[in-house]
One Martini backbone bead per residue (centre of mass of N, CA, C, O) as a GRO file, in nm:
protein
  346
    1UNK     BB    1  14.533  15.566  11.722
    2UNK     BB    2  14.450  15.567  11.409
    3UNK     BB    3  14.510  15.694  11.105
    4UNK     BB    4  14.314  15.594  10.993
    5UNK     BB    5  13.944  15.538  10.960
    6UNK     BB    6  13.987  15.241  11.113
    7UNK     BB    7  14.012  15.014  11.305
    8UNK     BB    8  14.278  14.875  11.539
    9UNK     BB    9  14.198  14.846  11.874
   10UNK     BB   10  14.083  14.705  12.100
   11UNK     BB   11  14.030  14.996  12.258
   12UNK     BB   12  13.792  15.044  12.028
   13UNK     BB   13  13.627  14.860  12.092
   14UNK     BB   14  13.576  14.878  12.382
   15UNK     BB   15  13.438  15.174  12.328
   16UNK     BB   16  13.205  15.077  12.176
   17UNK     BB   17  12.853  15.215  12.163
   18UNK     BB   18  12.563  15.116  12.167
   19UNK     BB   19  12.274  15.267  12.126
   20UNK     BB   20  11.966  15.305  12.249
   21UNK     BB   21  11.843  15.458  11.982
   22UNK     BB   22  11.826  15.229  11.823
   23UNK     BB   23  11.610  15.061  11.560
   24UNK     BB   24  11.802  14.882  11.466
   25UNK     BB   25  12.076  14.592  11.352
   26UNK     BB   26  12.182  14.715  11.160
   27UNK     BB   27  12.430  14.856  10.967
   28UNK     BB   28  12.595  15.103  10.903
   29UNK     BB   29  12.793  15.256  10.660
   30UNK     BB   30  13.010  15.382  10.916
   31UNK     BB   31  13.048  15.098  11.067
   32UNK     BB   32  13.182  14.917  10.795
   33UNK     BB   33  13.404  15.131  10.723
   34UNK     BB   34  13.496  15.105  11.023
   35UNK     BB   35  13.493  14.752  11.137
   36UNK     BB   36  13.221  14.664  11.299
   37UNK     BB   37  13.175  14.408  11.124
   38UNK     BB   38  13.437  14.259  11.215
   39UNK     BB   39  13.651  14.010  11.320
   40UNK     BB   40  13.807  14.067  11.627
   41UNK     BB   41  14.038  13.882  11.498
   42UNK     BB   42  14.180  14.119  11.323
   43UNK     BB   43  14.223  14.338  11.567
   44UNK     BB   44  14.461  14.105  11.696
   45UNK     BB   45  14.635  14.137  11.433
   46UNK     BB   46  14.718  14.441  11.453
   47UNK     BB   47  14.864  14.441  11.720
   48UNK     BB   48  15.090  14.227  11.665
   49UNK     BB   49  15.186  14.376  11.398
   50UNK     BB   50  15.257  14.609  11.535
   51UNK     BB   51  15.439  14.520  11.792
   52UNK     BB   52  15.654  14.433  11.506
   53UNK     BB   53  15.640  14.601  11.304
   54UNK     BB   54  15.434  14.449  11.046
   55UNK     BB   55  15.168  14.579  10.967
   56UNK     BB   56  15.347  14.735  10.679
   57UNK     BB   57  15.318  14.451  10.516
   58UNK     BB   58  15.327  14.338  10.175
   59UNK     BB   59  15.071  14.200  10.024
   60UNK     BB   60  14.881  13.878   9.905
   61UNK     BB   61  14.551  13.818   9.811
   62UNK     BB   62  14.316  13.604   9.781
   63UNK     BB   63  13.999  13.496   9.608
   64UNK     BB   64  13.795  13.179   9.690
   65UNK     BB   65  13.539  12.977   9.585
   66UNK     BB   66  13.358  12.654   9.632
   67UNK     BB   67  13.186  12.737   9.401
   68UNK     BB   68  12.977  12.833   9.166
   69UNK     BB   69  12.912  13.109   8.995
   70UNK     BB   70  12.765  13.491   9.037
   71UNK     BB   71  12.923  13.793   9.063
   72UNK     BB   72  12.865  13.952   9.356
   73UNK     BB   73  13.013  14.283   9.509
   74UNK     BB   74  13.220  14.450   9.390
   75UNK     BB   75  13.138  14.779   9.443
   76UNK     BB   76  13.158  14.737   9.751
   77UNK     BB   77  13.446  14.644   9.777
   78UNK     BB   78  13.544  14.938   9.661
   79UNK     BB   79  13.420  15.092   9.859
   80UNK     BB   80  13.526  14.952  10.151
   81UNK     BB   81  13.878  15.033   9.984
   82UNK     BB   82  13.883  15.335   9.894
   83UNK     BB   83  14.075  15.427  10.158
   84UNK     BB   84  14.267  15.184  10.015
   85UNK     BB   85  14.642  15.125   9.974
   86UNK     BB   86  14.561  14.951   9.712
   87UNK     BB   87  14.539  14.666   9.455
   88UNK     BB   88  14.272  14.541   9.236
   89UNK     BB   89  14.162  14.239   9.137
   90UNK     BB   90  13.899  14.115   8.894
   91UNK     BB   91  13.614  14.040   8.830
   92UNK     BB   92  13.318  14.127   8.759
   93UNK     BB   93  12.948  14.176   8.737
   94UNK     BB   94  12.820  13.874   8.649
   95UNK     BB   95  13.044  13.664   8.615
   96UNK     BB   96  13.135  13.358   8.554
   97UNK     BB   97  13.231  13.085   8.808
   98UNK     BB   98  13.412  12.888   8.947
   99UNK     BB   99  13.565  12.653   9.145
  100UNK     BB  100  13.871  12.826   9.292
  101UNK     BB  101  13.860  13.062   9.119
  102UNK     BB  102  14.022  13.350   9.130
  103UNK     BB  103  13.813  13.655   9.146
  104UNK     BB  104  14.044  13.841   9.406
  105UNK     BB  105  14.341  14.042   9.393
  106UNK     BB  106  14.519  14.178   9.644
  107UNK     BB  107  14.745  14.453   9.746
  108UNK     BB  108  14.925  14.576  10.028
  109UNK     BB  109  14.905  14.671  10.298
  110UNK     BB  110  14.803  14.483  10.595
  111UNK     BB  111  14.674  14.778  10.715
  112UNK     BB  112  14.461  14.827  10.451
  113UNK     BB  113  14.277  14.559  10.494
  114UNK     BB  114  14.253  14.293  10.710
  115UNK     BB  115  14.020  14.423  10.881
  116UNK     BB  116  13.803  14.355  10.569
  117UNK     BB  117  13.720  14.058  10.545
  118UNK     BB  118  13.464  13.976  10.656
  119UNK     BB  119  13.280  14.227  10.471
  120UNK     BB  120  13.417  14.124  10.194
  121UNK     BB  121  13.298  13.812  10.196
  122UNK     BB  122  12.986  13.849  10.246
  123UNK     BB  123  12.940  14.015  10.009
  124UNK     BB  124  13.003  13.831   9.796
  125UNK     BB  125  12.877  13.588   9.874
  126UNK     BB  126  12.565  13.668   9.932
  127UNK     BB  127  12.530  13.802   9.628
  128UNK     BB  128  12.641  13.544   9.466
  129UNK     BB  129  12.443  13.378   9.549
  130UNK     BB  130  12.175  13.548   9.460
  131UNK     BB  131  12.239  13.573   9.160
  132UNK     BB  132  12.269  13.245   9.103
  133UNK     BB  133  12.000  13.178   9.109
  134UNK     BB  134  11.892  13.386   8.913
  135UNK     BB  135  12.015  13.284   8.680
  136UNK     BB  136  11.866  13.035   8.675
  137UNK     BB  137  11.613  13.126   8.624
  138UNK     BB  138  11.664  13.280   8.349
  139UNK     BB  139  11.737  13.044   8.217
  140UNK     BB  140  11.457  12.842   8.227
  141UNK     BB  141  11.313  13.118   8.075
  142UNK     BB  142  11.502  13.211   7.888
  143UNK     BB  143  11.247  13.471   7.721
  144UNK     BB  144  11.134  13.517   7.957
  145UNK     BB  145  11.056  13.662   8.227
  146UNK     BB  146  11.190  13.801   8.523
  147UNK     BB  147  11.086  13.851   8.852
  148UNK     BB  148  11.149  13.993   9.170
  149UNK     BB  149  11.018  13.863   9.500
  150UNK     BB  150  11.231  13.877   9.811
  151UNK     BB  151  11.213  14.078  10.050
  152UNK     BB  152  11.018  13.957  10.246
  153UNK     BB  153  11.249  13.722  10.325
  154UNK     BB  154  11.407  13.978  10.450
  155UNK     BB  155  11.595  14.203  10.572
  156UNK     BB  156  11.544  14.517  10.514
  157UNK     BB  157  11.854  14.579  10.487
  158UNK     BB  158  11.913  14.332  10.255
  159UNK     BB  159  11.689  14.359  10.011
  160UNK     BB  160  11.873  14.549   9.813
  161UNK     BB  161  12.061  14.375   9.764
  162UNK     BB  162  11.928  14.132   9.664
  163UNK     BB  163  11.777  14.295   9.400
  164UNK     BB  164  12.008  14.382   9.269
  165UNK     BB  165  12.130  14.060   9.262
  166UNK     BB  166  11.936  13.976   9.081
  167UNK     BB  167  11.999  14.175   8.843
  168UNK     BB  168  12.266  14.076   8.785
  169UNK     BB  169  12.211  13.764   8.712
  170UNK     BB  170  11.903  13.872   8.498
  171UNK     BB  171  11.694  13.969   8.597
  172UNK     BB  172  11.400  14.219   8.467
  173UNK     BB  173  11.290  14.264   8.740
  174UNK     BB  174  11.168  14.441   9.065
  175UNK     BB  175  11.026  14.535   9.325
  176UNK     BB  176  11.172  14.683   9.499
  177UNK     BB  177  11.266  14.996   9.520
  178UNK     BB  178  11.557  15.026   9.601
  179UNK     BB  179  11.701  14.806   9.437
  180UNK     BB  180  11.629  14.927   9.144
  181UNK     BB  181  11.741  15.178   9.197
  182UNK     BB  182  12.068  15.081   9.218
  183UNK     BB  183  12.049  14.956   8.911
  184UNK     BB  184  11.832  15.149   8.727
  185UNK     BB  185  11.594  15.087   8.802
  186UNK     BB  186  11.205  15.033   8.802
  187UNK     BB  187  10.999  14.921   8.939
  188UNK     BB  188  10.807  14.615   8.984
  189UNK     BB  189  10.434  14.531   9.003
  190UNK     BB  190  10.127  14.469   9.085
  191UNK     BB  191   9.937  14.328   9.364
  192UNK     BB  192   9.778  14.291   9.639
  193UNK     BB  193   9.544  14.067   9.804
  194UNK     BB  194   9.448  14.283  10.023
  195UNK     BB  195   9.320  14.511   9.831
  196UNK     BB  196   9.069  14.271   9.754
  197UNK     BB  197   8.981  14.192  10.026
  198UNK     BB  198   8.896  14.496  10.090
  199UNK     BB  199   8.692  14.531   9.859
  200UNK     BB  200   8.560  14.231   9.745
  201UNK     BB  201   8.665  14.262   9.453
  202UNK     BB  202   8.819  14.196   9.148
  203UNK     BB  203   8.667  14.410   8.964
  204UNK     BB  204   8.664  14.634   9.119
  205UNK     BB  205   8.985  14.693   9.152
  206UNK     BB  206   9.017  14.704   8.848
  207UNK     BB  207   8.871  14.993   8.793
  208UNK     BB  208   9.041  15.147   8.978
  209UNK     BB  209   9.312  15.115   8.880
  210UNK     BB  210   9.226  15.255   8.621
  211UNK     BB  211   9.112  15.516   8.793
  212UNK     BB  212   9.408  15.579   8.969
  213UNK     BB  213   9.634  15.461   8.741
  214UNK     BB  214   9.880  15.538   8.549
  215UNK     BB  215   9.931  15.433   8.253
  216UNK     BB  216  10.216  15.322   8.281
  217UNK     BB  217  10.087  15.136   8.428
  218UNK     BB  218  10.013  14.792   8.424
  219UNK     BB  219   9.741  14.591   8.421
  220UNK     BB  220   9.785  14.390   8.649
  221UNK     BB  221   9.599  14.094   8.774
  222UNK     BB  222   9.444  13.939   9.002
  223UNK     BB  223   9.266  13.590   9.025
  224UNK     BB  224   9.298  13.409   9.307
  225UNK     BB  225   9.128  13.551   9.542
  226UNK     BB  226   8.760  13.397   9.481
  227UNK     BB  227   8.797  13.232   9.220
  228UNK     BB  228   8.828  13.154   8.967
  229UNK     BB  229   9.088  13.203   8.708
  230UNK     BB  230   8.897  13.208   8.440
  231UNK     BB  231   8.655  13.346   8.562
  232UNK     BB  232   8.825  13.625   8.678
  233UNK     BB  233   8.980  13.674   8.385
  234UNK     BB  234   8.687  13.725   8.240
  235UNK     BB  235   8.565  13.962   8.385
  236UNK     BB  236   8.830  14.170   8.355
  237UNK     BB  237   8.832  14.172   8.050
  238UNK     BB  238   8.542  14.282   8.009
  239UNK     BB  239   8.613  14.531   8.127
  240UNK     BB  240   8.926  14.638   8.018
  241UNK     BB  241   9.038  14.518   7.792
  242UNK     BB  242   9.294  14.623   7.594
  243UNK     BB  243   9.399  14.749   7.893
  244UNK     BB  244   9.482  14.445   7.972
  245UNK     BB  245   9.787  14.314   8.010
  246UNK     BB  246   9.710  14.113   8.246
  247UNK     BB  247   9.772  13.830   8.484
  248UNK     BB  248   9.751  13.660   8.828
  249UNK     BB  249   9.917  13.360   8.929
  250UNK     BB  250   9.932  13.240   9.269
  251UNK     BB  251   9.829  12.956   9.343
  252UNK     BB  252   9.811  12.820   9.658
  253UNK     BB  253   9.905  12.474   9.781
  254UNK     BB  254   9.594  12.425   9.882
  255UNK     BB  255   9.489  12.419   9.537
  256UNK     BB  256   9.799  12.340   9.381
  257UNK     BB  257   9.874  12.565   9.237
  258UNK     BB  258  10.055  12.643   8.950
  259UNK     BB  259   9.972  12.475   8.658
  260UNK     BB  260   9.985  12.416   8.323
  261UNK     BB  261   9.678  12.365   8.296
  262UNK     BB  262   9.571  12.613   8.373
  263UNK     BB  263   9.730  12.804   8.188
  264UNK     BB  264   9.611  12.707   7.955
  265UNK     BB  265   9.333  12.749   8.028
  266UNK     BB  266   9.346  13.064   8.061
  267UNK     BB  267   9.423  13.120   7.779
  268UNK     BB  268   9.227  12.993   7.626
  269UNK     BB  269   8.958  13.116   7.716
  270UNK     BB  270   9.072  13.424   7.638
  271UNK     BB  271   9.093  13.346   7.318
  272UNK     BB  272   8.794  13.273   7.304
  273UNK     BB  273   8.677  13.553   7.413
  274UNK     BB  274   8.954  13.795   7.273
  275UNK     BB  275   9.205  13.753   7.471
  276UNK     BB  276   9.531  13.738   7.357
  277UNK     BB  277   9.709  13.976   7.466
  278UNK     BB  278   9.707  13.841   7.765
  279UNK     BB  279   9.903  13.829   8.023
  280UNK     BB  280  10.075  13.558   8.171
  281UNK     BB  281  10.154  13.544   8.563
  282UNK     BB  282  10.370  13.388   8.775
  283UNK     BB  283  10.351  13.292   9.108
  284UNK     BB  284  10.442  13.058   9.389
  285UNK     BB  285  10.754  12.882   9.442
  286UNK     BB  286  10.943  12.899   9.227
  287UNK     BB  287  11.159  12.748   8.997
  288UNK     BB  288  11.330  12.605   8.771
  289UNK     BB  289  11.168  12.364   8.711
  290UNK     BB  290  10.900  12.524   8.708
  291UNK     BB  291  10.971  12.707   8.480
  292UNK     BB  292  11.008  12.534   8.292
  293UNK     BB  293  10.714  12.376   8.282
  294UNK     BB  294  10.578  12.698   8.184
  295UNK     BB  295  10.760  12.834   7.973
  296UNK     BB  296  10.506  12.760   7.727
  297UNK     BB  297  10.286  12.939   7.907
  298UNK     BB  298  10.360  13.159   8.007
  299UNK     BB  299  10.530  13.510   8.046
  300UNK     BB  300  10.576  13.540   8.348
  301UNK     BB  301  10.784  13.565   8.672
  302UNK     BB  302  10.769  13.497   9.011
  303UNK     BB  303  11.074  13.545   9.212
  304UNK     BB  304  11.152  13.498   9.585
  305UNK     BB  305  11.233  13.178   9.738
  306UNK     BB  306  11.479  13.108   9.600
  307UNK     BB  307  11.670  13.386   9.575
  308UNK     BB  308  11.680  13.445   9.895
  309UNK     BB  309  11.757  13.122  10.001
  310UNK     BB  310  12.037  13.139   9.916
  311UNK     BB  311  12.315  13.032   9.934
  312UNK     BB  312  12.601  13.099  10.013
  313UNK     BB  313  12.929  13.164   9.877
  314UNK     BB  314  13.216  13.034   9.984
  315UNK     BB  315  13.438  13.230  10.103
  316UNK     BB  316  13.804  13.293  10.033
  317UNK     BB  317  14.120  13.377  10.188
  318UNK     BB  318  14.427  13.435  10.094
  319UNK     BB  319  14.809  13.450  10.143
  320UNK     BB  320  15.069  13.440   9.895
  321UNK     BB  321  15.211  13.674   9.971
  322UNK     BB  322  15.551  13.803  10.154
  323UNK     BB  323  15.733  14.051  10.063
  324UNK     BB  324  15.756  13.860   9.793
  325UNK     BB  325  15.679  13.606   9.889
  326UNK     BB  326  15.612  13.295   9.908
  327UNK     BB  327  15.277  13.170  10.027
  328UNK     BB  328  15.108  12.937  10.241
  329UNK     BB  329  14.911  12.703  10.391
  330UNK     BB  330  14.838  12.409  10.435
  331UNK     BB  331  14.709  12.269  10.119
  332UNK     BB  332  14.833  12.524   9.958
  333UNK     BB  333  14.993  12.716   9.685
  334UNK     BB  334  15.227  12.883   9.653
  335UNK     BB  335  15.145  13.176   9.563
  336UNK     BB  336  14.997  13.318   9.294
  337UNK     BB  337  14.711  13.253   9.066
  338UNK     BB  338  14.665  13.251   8.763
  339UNK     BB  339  14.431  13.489   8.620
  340UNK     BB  340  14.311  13.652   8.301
  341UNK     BB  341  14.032  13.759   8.377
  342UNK     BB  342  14.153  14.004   8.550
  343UNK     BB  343  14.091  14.333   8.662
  344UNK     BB  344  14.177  14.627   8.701
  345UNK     BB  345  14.024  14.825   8.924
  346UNK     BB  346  14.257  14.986   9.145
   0.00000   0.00000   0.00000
């Protein structure tokens, strides 16, 4: 057995047993720690290296990433290394990258990191691949608002992740109660078609909501469940009046989605009848392109499935020194590469 807390041998593979009363598939956060989420070749490289008495020869990896984007997961890969006596250089989270560009530099023995090669790389990718979505998102809204409701579309084991990452790239609030919470925010969001299609009326619903809802949440009411969409949002109007924060346009592409034309039309109906005050939501299929073309019509974007199913951002890691040598695979150029946005992290 290692004296480290993470498996070091083939024969602790061997030894690991999934119980019967697992009721997830997802990894607990002390299997992660422990190395059971990392790629089996990483653990049959430690084997030979302590076999060769090499296993904790001090080296240099670079991490870098294969197109541009917003990194984020550095947290994470913190915490994941955490008990591990090596030093990391990083840029921060939240900051934009190249491709190509160094993003994160470890030094120490490789038998303090190498075994976390895998779920290191992962956080990194897929974090940064949704952080870069939202980016893009809050890009195209300008000074309008973005919130995220992506969880539903990934598994809930990664879905505060998810969140987390949509809010590091610069969305202004999240549905998610835990990813909000994880980023130090409140979570953020309307009501949902269900509660409307149960009551059975969209005005029913709103009167409920001001009497069962403390003052402190904003009153943003679905229009688009019963009726056409301005004409239940002045029914809404009319009943809740200046109590009224908003409205949400979710129109689903088999009646055409959410248009310009609608929003517009929605807005001027609202404002000829005295509630110019009401901000109008839109949320339904959004993308950069489409947030650009409502951006000077609505006041809020709710985007779920462009942010969720964001590619991850292909990283990787190379080692560029061994023992003090500069060292690299053909194709790669030895030796670290100079890049000075990096910061000692740890």
């Amino acid at each position: 057995m290692s004296r480290r807390p993470w498996l070091s041998s083939l024969e602790e593979v061997e030894a690991f047993q999934v119980g019967k009363e697992r009721l997830f598939y997802s990894a607990t956060h002390e299997e992660i720690q422990k190395g059971y989420t990392t790629d089996v070749y990483f653990v049959t490289a430690q084997e030979i290296l302590r076999h060769l008495k090499l296993a904790d020869t001090v080296v240099t990896a670079e991490v870098f990433p294969r197109r541009p984007g917003v990194l984020c997961g550095v947290s994470e890969v913190l915490n994941l290394l955490s008990e591990s006596n090596v030093e990391i250089w990083g840029l921060e989270e939240g900051e934009e990258f190249a491709a190509r560009e160094v993003i994160m530099r470890i030094r120490g023995p490789y038998s303090e990191f190498g075994i976390f090669e895998t779920p290191l790389l992962g956080i990194l990718a897929h974090s940064s691949g949704w952080a870069t979505a939202a980016r893009e998102c809050k890009r195209a809204a300008g000074e309008k608002l973005v919130l995220s409701f992506g969880a539903r579309h990934v598994h809930p084991a990664v879905a505060p992740v998810l969140e987390r990452a949509a809010l590091v790239g610069g969305v202004d609030g999240a549905a998610c109660i835990l990813g909000a919470k994880l980023f130090g925010k409140e979570p953020g969001g309307t009501i949902p078609h269900a509660v409307i299609l149960i009551v059975g009326d969209t005005v029913i619903t709103a009167k409920a909501f001001e009497e069962a809802i403390p003052e402190r949440f904003p009153r943003i009411i679905l229009v688009d469940t019963f009726k056409d969409e301005a004409e239940e949002s002045l029914r809404v109007a009319r009943v809740l009046g200046e109590r009224l924060s908003g409205v949400r346009l979710d129109t689903p592409d088999e009646r055409g989605g959410v248009t310009p034309a609608l929003v517009e039309e929605v807005r001027e109906r609202l404002r000829q009848a005295g509630f110019p005050h009401v901000k109008i939501v839109v949320s339904g299929g959004l993308n950069p392109e489409r947030i650009a073309l409502l951006r000077d019509k609505a006041d809020v974007f709710g985007v779920g499935s462009y942010i969720s199913s964001a590619p991850p951002i292909d990283m990787t890691m190379d080692i560029k020194e061994v023992a003090g040598q500069n060292v690299a695979k053909r194709g790669r150029i030895p030796g670290i590469i100079p890049n000075p946005r990096l910061k000692r992290l740890k």
